Short mmCIF file of C-alpha atoms and ligand atoms in Angstrom, two decimals:
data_model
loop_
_atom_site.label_atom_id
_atom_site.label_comp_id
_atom_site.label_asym_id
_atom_site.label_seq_id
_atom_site.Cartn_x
_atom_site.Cartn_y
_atom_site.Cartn_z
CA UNK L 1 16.59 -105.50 17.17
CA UNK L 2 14.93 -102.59 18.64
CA UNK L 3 11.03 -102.57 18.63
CA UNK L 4 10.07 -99.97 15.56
CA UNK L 5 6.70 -99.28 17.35
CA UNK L 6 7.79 -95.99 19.61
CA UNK L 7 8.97 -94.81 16.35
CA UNK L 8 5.80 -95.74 14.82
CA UNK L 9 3.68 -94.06 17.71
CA UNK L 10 5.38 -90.96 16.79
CA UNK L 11 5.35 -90.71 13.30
CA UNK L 12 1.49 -91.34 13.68
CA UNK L 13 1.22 -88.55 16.32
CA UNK L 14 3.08 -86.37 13.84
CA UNK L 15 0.66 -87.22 10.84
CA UNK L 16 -2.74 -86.51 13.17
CA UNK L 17 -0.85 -83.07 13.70
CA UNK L 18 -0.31 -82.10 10.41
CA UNK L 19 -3.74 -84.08 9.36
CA UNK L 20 -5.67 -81.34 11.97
CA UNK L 21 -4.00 -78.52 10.99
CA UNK L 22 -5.06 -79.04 7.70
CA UNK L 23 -8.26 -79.97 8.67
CA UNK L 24 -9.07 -76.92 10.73
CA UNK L 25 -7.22 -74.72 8.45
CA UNK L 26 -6.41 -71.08 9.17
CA UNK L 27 -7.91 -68.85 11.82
CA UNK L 28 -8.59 -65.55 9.80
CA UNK L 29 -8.37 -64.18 6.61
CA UNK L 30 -5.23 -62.12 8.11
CA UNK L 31 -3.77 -65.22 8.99
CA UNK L 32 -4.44 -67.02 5.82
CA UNK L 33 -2.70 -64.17 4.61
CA UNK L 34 0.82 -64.67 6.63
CA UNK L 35 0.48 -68.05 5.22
CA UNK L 36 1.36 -67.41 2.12
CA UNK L 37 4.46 -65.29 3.11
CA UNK L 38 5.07 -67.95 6.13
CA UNK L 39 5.81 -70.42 3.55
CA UNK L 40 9.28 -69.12 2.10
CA UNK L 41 10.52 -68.85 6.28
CA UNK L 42 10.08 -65.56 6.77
CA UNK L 43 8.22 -65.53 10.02
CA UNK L 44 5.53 -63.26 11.42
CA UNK L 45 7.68 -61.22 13.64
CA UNK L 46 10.23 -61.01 11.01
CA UNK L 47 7.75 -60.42 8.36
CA UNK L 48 6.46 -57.15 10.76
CA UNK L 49 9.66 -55.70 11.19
CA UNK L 50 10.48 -55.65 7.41
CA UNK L 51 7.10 -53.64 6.75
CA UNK L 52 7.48 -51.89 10.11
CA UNK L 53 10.86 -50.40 8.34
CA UNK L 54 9.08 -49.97 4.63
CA UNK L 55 7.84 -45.79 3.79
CA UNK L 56 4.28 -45.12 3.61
CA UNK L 57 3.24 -44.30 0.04
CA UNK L 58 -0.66 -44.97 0.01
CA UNK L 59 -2.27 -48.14 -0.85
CA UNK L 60 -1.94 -50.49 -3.40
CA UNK L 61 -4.37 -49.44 -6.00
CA UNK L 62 -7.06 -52.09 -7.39
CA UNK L 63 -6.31 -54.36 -10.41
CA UNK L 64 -2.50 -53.90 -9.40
CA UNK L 65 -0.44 -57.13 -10.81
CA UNK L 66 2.08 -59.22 -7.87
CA UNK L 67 5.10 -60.83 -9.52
CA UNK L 68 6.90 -63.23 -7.60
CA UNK L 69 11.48 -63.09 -8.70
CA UNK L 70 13.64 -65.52 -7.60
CA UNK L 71 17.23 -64.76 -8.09
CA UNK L 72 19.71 -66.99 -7.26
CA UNK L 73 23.78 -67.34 -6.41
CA UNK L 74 26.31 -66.38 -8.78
CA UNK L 75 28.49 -69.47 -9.10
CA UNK L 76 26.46 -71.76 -6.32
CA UNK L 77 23.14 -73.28 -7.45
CA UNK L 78 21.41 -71.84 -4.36
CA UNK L 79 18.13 -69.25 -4.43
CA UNK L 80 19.39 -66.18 -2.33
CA UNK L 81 16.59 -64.11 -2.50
CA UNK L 82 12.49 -64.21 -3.28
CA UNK L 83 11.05 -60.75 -4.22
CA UNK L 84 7.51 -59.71 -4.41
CA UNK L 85 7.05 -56.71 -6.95
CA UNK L 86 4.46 -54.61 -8.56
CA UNK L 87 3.53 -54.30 -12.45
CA UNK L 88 3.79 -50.84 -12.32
CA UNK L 89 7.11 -50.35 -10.59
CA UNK L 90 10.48 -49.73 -12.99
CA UNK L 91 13.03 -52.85 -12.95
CA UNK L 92 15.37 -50.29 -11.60
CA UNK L 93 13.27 -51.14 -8.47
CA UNK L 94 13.90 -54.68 -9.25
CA UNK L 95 17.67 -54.05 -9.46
CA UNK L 96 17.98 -52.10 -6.10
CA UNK L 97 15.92 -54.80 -4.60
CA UNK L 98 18.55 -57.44 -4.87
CA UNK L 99 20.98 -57.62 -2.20
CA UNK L 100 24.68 -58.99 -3.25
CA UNK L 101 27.69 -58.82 -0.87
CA UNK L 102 30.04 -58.00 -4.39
CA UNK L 103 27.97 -54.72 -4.60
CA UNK L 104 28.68 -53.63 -0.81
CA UNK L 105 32.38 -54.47 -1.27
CA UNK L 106 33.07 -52.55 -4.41
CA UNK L 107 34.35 -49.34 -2.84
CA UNK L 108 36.74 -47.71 -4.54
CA UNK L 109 40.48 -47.70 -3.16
CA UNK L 110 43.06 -45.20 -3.59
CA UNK L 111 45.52 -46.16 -6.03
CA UNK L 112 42.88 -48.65 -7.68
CA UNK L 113 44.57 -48.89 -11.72
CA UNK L 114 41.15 -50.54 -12.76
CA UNK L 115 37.99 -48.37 -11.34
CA UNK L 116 34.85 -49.60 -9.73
CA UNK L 117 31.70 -50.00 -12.29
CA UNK L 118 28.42 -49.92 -10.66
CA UNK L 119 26.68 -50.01 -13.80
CA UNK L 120 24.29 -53.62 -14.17
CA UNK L 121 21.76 -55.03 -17.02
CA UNK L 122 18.93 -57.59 -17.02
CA UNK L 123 19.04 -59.53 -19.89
CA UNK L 124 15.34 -60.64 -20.85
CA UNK L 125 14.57 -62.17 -24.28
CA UNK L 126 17.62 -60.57 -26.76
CA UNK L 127 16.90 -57.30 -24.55
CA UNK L 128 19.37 -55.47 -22.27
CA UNK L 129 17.65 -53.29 -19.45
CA UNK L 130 20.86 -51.19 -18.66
CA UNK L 131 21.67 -49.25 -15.35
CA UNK L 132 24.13 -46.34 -16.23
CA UNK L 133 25.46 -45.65 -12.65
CA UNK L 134 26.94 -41.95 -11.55
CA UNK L 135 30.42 -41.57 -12.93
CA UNK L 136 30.43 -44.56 -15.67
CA UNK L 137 30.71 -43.53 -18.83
CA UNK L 138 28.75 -46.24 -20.72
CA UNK L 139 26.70 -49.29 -20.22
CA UNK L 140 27.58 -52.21 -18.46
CA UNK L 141 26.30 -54.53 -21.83
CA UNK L 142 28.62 -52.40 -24.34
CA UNK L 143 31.06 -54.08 -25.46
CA UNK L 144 28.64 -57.79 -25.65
CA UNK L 145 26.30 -55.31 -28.03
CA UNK L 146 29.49 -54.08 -29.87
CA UNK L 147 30.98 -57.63 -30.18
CA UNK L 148 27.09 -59.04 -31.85
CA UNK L 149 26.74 -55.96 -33.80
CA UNK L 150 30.08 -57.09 -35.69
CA UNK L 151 29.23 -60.53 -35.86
CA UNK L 152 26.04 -59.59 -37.53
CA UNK L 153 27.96 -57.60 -39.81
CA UNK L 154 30.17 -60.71 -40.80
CA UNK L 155 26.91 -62.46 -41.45
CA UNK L 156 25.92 -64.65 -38.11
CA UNK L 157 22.01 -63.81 -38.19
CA UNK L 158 21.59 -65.17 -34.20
CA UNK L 159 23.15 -61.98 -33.31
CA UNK L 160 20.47 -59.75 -35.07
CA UNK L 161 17.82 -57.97 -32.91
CA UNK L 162 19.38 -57.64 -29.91
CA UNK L 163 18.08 -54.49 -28.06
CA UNK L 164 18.86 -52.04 -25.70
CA UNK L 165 16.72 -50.07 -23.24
CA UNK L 166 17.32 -48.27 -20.03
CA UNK L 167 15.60 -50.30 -16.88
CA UNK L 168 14.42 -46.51 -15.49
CA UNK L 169 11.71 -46.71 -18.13
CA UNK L 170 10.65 -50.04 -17.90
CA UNK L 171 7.86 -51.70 -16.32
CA UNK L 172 7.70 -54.92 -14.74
CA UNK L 173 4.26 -55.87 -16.36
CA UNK L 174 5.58 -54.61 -19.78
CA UNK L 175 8.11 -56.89 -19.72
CA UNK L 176 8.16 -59.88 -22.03
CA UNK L 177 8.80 -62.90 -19.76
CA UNK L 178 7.94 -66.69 -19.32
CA UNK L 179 7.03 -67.82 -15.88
CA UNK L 180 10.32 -70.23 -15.38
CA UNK L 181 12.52 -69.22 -17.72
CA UNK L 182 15.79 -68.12 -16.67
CA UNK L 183 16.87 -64.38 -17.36
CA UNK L 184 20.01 -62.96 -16.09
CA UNK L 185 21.18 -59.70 -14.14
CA UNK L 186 24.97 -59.33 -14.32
CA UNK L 187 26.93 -56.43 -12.36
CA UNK L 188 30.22 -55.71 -10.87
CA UNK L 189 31.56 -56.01 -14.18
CA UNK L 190 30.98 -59.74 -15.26
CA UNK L 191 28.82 -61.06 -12.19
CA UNK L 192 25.88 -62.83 -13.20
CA UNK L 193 22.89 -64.08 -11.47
CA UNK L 194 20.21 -65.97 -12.88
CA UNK L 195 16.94 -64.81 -12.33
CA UNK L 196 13.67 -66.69 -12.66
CA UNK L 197 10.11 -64.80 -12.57
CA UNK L 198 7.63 -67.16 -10.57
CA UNK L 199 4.48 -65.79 -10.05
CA UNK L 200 2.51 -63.15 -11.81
CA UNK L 201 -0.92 -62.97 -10.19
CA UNK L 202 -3.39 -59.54 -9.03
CA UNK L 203 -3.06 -58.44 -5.41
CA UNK L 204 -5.21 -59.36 -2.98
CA UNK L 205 -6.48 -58.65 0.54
CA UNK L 206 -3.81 -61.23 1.69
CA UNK L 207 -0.93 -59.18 0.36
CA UNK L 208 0.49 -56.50 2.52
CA UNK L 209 -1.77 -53.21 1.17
CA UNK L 210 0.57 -50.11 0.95
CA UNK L 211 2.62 -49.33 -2.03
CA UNK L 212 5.72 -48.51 0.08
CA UNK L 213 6.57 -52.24 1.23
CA UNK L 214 7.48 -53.72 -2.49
CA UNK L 215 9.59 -54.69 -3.71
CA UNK L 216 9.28 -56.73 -0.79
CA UNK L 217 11.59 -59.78 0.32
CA UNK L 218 9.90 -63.04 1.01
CA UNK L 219 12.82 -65.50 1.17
CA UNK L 220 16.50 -64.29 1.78
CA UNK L 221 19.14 -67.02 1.97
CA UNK L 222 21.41 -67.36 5.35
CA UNK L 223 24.74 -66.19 4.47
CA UNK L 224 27.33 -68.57 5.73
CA UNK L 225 30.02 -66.86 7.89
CA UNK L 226 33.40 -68.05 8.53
CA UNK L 227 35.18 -67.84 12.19
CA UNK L 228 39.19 -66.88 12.23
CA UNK L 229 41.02 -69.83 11.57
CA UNK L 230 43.48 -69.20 14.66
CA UNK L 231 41.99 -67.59 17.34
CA UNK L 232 38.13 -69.70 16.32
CA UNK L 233 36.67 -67.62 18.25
CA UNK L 234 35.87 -64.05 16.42
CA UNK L 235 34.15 -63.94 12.94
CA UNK L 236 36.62 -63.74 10.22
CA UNK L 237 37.09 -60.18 8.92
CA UNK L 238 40.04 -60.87 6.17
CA UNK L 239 40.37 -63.83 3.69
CA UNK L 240 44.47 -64.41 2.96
CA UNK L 241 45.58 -65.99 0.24
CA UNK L 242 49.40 -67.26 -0.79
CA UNK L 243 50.64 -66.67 3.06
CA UNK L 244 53.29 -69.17 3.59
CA UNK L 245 52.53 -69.18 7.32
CA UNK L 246 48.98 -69.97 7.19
CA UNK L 247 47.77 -73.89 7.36
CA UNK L 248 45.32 -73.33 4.50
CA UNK L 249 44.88 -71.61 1.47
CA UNK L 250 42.66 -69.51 1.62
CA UNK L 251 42.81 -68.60 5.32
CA UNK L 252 40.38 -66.11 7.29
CA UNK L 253 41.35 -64.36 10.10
CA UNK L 254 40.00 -61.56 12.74
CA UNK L 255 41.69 -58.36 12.44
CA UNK L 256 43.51 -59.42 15.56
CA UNK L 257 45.04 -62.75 14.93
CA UNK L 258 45.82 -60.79 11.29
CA UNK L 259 47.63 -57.98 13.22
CA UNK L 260 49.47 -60.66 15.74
CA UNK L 261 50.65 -63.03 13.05
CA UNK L 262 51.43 -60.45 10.36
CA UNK L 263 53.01 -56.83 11.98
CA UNK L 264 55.82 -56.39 14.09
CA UNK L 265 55.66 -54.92 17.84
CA UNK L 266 56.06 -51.24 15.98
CA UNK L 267 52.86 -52.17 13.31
CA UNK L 268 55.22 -52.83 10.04
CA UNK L 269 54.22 -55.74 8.02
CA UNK L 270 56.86 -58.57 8.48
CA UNK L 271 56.20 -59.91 4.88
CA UNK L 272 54.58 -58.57 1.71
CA UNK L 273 54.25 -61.79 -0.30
CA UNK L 274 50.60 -62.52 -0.28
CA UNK L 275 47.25 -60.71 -1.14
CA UNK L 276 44.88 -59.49 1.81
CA UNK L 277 41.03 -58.99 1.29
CA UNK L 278 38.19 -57.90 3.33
CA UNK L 279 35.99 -60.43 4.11
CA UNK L 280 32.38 -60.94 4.96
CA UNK L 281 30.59 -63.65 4.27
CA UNK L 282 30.41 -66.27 2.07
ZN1 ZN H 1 26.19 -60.32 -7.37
ZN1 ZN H 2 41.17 -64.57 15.47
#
């Protein structure tokens, strides 16, 4: 049996580390600061770039209120993203702040029968904030609020006070929330993320001080990216689905190994009978 006291020696080594880092405890008051960003892994130089990148706007003016979002993956249980916001800014702010791949692929195609709806809504305690984007004719929550307006009219009295209000003219801080309760933001059509408000606390000297870096990411989640599933060397740029010549279903390729499997010597597609999409990340 192997002797367990190397392991030992470590695992004390490692305790007396952690033990003295507590014990001496942070540097500065600028450090102390970092801390609290440090601690959803976001480092220091990563943490500089981000503000490096953010507009100057003045600073943060006293009595200002921090609240902490965590919004997580549409259909996975995973937290993608940890957002620091002011009271004061509109959830419009909130909205722009949250970074989904299924917004960045909804570009409009020629030919496309069904069109492209940017439009999105929080939905926060029987309230829908609406976005009405550019070019769509109504809000994304219409037809849920026409649906419940005619089950209130056949009598079902859960469906009464359900509101609507545009998330332009809303403020964080006036917003009626409970720290851990799950609200939802749902776009590109029927998408829907769970949202969770974490934190509401003043700002402080260990926050960063001008207006221009919030909303402000603390936590993002690494995207997980596929590699071609012939060549295994390039990233995968298409996801295939129904090809009979592919080993799995779906299957990612590179443009290349797409182009060399799929078109003839002159470009023409050799067969039609499966569906081709871009392909990111998952
Ligand atoms: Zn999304
Ligand atoms: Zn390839």
């Amino acid at each position: 049996m192997e002797d367990p006291a190397p392991s030992l020696r470590k695992m004390a080594d490692v305790l007396q580390h952690i033990t003295k880092h507590y014990q001496a405890g942070p540097k500065s008051r600028k450090e102390r600061g970092w801390l609290r960003i440090n601690k959803n892994t976001m480092t220091k130089e990563v943490m500089s770039t981000i503000l490096s990148k953010k507009p100057k706007c003045g600073p943060v003016p006293p009595g200002e209120v921090v609240v902490r979002v965590a919004v997580f993956h549409p259909t996975k249980s995973d937290k993608t993203q940890e957002i620091l916001i002011l009271g004061s800014q509109k959830l419009i702010d909130l909205k722009n702040a949250i970074d989904c791949i299924t917004e960045n692929i909804l570009v409009e195609q020629e030919g496309d029968e069904i069109p492209c709806i940017h439009s999105s809504y929080f939905y926060i305690n029987r309230t829908f904030y609406d976005y009405i984007a550019p070019g769509d004719s109504e809000p994304l929550s219409q037809r849920i609020t026409t649906w419940a307006k005619q089950k209130e009219k056949e009598g079902e009295i859960r469906f009464r006070r359900l509101r609507n209000r545009k998330m332009e003219n809303v403020r964080v801080v006036d917003l009626d929330i409970q720290l851990g309760a799950h609200y939802h933001f749902c776009h590109a059509i029927d998408e829907n993320h769970t949202i969770i408000f974490t934190e509401i606390r003043f700002h402080d000297a260990f926050d960063p001080q001008d207006r221009g870096a919030y909303p402000l990411d603390v936590f993002k989640w690494q995207e997980k990216m596929r590699k071609c599933c012939s060549c295994a060397v390039n990233h995968a740029q298409l996801v295939i689905y129904g090809d009979k010549l592919s080993a799995s279903n779906p299957a990612y390729y590179c443009e290349m190994c797409h182009k060399a499997f799929h078109k003839d010597s002159q470009g023409n597609d050799i067969y039609l009978d499966y569906h081709v999409h871009p392909y990111t990340h998952d």
